[in-house]
CSV table of C-alpha atoms in Angstrom, one decimal:
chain,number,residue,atom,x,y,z
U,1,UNK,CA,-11.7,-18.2,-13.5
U,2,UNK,CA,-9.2,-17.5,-16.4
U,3,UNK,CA,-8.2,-14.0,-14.6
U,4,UNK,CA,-6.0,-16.0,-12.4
U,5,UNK,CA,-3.5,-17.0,-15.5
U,6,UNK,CA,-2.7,-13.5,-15.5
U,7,UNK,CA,0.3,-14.5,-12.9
U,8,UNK,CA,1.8,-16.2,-15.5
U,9,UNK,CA,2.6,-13.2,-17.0
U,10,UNK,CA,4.2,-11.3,-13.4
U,11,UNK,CA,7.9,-13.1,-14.2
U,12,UNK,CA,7.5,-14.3,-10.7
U,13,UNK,CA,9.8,-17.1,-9.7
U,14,UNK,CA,6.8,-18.5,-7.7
U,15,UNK,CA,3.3,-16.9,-8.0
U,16,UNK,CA,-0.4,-18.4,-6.1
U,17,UNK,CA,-3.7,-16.8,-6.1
U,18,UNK,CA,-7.2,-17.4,-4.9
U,19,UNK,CA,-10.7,-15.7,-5.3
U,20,UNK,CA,-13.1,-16.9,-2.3
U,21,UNK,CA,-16.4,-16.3,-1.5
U,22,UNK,CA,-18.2,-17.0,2.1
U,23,UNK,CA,-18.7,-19.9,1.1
U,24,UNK,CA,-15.8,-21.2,-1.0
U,25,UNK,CA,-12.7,-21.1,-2.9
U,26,UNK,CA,-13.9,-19.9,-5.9
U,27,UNK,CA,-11.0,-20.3,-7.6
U,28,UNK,CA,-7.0,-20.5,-7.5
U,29,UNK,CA,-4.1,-20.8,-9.6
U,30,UNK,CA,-0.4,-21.6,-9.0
U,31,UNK,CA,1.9,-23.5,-6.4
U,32,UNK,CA,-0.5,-23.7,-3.1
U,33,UNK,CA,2.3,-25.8,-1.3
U,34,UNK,CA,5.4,-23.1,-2.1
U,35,UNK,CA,6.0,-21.4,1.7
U,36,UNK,CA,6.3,-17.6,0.9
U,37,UNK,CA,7.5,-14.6,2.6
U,38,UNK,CA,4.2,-12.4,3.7
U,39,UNK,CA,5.7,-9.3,4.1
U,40,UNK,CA,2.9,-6.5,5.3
U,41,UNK,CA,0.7,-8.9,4.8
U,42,UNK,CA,1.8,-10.1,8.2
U,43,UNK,CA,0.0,-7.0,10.0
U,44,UNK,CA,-3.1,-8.0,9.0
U,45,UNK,CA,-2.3,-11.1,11.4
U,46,UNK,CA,-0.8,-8.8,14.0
U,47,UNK,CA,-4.1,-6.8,14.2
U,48,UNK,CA,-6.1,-9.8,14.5
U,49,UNK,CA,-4.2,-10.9,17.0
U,50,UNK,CA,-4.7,-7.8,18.6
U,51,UNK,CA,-8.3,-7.8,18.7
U,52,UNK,CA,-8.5,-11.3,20.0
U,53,UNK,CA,-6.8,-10.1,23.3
U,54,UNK,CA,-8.6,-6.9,23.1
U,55,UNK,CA,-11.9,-9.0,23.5
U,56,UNK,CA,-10.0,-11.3,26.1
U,57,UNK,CA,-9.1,-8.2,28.0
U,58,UNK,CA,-5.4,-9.3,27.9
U,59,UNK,CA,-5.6,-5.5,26.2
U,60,UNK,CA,-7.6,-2.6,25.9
U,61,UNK,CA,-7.8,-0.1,22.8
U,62,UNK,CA,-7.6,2.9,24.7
U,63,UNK,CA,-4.8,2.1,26.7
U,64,UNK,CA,-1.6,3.9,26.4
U,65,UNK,CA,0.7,2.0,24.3
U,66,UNK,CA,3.8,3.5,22.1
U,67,UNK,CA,4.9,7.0,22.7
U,68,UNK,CA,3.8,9.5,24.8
U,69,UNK,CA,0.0,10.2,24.1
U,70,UNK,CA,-0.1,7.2,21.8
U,71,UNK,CA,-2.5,4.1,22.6
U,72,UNK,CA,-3.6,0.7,21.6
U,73,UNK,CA,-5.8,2.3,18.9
U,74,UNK,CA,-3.0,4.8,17.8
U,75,UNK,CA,-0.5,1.8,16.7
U,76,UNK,CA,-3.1,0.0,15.6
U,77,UNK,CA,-4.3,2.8,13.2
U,78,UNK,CA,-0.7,4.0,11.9
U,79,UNK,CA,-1.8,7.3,14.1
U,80,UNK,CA,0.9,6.7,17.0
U,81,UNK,CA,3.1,9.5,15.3
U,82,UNK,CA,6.3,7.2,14.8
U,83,UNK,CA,8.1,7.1,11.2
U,84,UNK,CA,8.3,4.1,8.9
U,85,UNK,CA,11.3,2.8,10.8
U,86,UNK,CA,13.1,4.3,14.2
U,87,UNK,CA,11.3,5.1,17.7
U,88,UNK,CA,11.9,8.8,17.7
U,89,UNK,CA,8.0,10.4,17.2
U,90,UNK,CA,8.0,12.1,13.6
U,91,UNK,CA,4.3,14.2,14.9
U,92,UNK,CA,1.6,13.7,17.9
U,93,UNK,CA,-0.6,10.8,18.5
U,94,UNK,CA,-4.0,11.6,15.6
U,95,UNK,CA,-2.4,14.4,13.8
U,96,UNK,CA,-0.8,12.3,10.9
U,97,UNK,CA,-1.1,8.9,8.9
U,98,UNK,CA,2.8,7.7,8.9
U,99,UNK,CA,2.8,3.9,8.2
U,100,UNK,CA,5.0,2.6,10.8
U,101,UNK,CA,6.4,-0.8,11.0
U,102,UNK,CA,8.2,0.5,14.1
U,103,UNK,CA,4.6,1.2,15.5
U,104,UNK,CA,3.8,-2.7,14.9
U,105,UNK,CA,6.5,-3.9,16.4
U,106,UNK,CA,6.1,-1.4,19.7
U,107,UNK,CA,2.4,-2.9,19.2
U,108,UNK,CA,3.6,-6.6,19.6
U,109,UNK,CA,6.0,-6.1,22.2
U,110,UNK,CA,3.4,-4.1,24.5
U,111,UNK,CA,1.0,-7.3,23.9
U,112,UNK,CA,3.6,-9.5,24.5
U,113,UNK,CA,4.1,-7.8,28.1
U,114,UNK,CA,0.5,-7.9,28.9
U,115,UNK,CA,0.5,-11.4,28.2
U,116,UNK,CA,3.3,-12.5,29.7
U,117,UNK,CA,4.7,-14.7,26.3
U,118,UNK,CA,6.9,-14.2,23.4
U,119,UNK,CA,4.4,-12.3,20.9
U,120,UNK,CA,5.2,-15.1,19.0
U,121,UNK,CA,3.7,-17.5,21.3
U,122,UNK,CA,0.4,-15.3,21.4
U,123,UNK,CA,-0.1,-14.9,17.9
U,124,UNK,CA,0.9,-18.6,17.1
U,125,UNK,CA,-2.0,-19.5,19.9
U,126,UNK,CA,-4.7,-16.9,19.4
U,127,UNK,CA,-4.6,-16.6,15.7
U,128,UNK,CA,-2.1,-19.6,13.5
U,129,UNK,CA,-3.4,-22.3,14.9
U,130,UNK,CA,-7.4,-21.5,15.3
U,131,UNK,CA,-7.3,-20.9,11.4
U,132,UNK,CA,-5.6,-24.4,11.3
U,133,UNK,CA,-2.5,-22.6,9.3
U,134,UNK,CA,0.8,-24.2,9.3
U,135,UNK,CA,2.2,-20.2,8.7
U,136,UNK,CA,5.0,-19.3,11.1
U,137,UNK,CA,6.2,-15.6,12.1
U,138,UNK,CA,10.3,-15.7,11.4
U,139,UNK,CA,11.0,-12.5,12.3
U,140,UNK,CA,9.0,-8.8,12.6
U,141,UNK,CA,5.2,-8.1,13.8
U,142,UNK,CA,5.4,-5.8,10.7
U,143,UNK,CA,6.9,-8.4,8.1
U,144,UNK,CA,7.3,-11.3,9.1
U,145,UNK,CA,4.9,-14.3,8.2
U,146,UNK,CA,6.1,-16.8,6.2
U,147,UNK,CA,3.3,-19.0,5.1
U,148,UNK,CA,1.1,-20.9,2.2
U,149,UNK,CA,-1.9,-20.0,-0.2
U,150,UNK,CA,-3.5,-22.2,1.7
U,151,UNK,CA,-2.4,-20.4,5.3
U,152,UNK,CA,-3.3,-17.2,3.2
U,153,UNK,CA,-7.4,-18.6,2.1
U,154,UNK,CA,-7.7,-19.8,5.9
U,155,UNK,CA,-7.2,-16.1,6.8
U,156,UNK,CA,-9.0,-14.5,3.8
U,157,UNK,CA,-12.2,-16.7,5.1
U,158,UNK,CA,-11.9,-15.2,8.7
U,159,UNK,CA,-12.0,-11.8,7.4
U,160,UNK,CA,-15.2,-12.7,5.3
U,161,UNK,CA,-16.7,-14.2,7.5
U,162,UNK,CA,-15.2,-13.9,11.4
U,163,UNK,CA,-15.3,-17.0,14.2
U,164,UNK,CA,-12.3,-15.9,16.1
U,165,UNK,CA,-13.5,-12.2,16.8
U,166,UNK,CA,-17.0,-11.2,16.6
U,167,UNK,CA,-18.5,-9.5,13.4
U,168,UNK,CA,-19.0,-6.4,15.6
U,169,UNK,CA,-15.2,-6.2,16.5
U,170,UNK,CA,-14.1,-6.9,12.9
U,171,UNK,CA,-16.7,-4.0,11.3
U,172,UNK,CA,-15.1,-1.7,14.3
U,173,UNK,CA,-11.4,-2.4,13.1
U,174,UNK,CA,-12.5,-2.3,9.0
U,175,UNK,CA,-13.7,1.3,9.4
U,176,UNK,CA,-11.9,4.2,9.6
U,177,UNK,CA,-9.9,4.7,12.7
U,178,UNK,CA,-8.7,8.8,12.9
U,179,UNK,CA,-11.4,10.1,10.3
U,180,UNK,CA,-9.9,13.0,7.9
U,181,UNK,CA,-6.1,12.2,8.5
U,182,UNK,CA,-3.7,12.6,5.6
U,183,UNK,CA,-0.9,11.0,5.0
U,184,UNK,CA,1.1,8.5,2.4
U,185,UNK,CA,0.2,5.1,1.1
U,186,UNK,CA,3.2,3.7,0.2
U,187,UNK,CA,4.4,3.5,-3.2
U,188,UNK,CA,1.1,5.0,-4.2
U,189,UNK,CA,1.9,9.0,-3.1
U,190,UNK,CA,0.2,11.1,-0.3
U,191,UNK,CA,-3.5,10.7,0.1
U,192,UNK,CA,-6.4,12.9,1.8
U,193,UNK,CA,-7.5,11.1,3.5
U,194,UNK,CA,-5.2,8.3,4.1
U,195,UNK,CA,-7.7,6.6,5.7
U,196,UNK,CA,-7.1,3.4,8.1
U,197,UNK,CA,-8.6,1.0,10.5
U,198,UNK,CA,-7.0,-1.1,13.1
U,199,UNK,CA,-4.1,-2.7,10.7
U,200,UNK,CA,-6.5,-3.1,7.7
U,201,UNK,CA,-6.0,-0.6,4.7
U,202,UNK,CA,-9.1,0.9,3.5
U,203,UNK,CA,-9.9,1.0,-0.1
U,204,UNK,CA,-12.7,4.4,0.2
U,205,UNK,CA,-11.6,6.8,-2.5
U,206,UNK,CA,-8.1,6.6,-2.6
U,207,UNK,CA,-6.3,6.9,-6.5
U,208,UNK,CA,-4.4,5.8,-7.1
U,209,UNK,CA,-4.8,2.6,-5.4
U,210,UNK,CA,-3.4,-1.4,-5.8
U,211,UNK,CA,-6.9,-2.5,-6.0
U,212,UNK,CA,-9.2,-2.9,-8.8
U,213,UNK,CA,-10.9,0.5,-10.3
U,214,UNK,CA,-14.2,-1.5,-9.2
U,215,UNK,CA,-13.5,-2.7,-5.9
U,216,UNK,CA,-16.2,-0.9,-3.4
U,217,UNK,CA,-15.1,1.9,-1.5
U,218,UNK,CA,-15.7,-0.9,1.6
U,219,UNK,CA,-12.4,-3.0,0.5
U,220,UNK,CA,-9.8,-3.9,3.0
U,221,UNK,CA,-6.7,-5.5,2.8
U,222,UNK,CA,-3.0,-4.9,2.2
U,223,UNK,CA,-0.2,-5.6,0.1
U,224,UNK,CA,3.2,-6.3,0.9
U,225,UNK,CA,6.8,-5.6,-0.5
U,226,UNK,CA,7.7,-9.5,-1.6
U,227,UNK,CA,4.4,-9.2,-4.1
U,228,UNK,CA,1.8,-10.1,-2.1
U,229,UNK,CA,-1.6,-8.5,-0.8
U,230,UNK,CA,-5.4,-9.5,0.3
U,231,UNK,CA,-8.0,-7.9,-0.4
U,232,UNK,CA,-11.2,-8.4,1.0
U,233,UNK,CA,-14.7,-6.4,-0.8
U,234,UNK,CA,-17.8,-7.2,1.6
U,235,UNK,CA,-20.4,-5.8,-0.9
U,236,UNK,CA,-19.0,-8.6,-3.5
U,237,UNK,CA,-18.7,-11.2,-0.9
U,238,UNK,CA,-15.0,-11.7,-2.5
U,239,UNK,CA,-11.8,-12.1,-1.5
U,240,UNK,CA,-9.0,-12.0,-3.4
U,241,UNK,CA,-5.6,-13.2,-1.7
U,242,UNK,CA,-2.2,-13.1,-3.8
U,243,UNK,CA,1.8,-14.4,-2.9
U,244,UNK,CA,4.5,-14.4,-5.1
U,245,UNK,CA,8.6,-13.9,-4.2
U,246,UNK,CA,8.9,-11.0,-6.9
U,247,UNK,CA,9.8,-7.6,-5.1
U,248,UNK,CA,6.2,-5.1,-5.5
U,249,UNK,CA,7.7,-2.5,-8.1
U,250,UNK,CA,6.0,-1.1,-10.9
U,251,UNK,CA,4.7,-4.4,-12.4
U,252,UNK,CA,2.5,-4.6,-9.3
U,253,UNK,CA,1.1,-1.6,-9.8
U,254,UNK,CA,0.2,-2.3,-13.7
U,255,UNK,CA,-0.7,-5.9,-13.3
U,256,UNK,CA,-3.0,-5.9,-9.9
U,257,UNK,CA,-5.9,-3.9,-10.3
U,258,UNK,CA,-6.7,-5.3,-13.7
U,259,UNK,CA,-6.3,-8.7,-12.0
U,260,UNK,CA,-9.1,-7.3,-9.3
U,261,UNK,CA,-11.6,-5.8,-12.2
U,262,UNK,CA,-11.3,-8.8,-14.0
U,263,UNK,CA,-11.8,-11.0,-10.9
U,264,UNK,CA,-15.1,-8.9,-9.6
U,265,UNK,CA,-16.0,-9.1,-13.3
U,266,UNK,CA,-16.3,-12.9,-12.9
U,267,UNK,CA,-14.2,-13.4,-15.5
């Protein structure tokens, strides 16, 4: 898939891409061994970590979690009504979409108490090592997974196609959590909706947007500030996961979705 040469282009120190199917790494381009920061990629882990002890009953959704009013589902969903960084509440639980990587962290420490383990330990043994991924978290629930292309494909297949949740769990936390809330995507301006499930950003109608023009409105994923994002389109059976150590700034924003058309192009 000559797309993929289009990170050669990013001035990336270190850039590596795949496209999967359900079936397959369809394709991929660049350093697969280079370890790379994650960034908000890593709460894509967090939420699947999440779910697995929500379906273990180590946690429960609905349970209060965060501040006062605010549960499971609430942090989760970037509904919990805490800022982008700080624990003072900005608005009430389901009024407001405020990405929060406060929220995550409050989310990992409340699973790490039900537990009874460093979050670390949880996520390292619920999620890391049944993907058979060598990724490590060094720091934040929010930020910080440090890991491969290849940790990055092992994860991208889970989300096509789920073995450590069931598909039932995964289609619950890939649609919209808090229907008709506003709010900002960040770096991309306020959108209305700002619509969210349970960690993964939905694609629906937002513009602009990081993905392709012709992903399906059923696209989840997320990016991340170090360059990276996955992306994941069910009704194109793709996936299209990206790392590099360039800081996302406007070259993100001009180089991915053309990368993602011309990917779900086949080209």
């Amino acid at each position: 898939m000559e797309a993929l040469r289009q990170l050669e282009e990013w001035g990336a120190p270190h850039a590596a891409a795949a496209v999967l199917s359900r079936d397959e790494v369809v394709a991929q381009h660049g350093d697969d061994e280079h370890v790379f920061p994650w960034a908000s990629v890593t709460k894509l882990v967090t939420a699947l970590a999440v779910l697995v002890a929500a379906e273990e009953g180590t946690v429960d959704l609905d349970e209060r979690a965060g501040p006062p009013g605010s549960t499971v589902r609430h942090l989760l969903a970037h509904a919990s009504g805490l800022p982008f960084e700080g624990d003072v509440p900005i608005s009430r639980p389901g009024e407001r979409r405020i990405y929060s990587n406060t929220g995550f962290e409050v989310l990992a420490g409340h699973l790490a108490k039900r537990a009874e383990m460093p979050f670390s330990d949880y996520l390292t043994g619920a999620v890391l090592v049944p993907l058979g991924t060598a990724a490590e978290l060094r720091g934040s629930a929010a930020a910080g997974l440090q890991g491969t292309l290849d940790d990055l494909i092992r994860l991208a297949h889970e989300l096509l196609s789920p073995e450590l949740v069931a598909p039932e769990t995964l289609d619950e936390a890939t649609n919209v959590a808090f229907p008709g809330l506003a709010g900002v995507l960040p770096d991309f301006g306020r959108q209305d909706p700002n619509d969210w499930g349970f960690g993964f950003e939905l694609r629906d109608a937002k513009e602009p947007h990081w993905t392709g023009t012709h992903n399906s409105a059923r696209t989840f994923g997320h990016f991340g500030g170090a360059g990276t994002f996955l992306w994941v389109d069910p009704d194109a059976g793709l996936a299209l996961a990206c790392l590099t150590d360039r800081e996302f700034g406007e070259w993100a924003k001009e180089a991915w979705p053309p990368l993602s058309d011309a990917v779900l192009a086949g080209r």
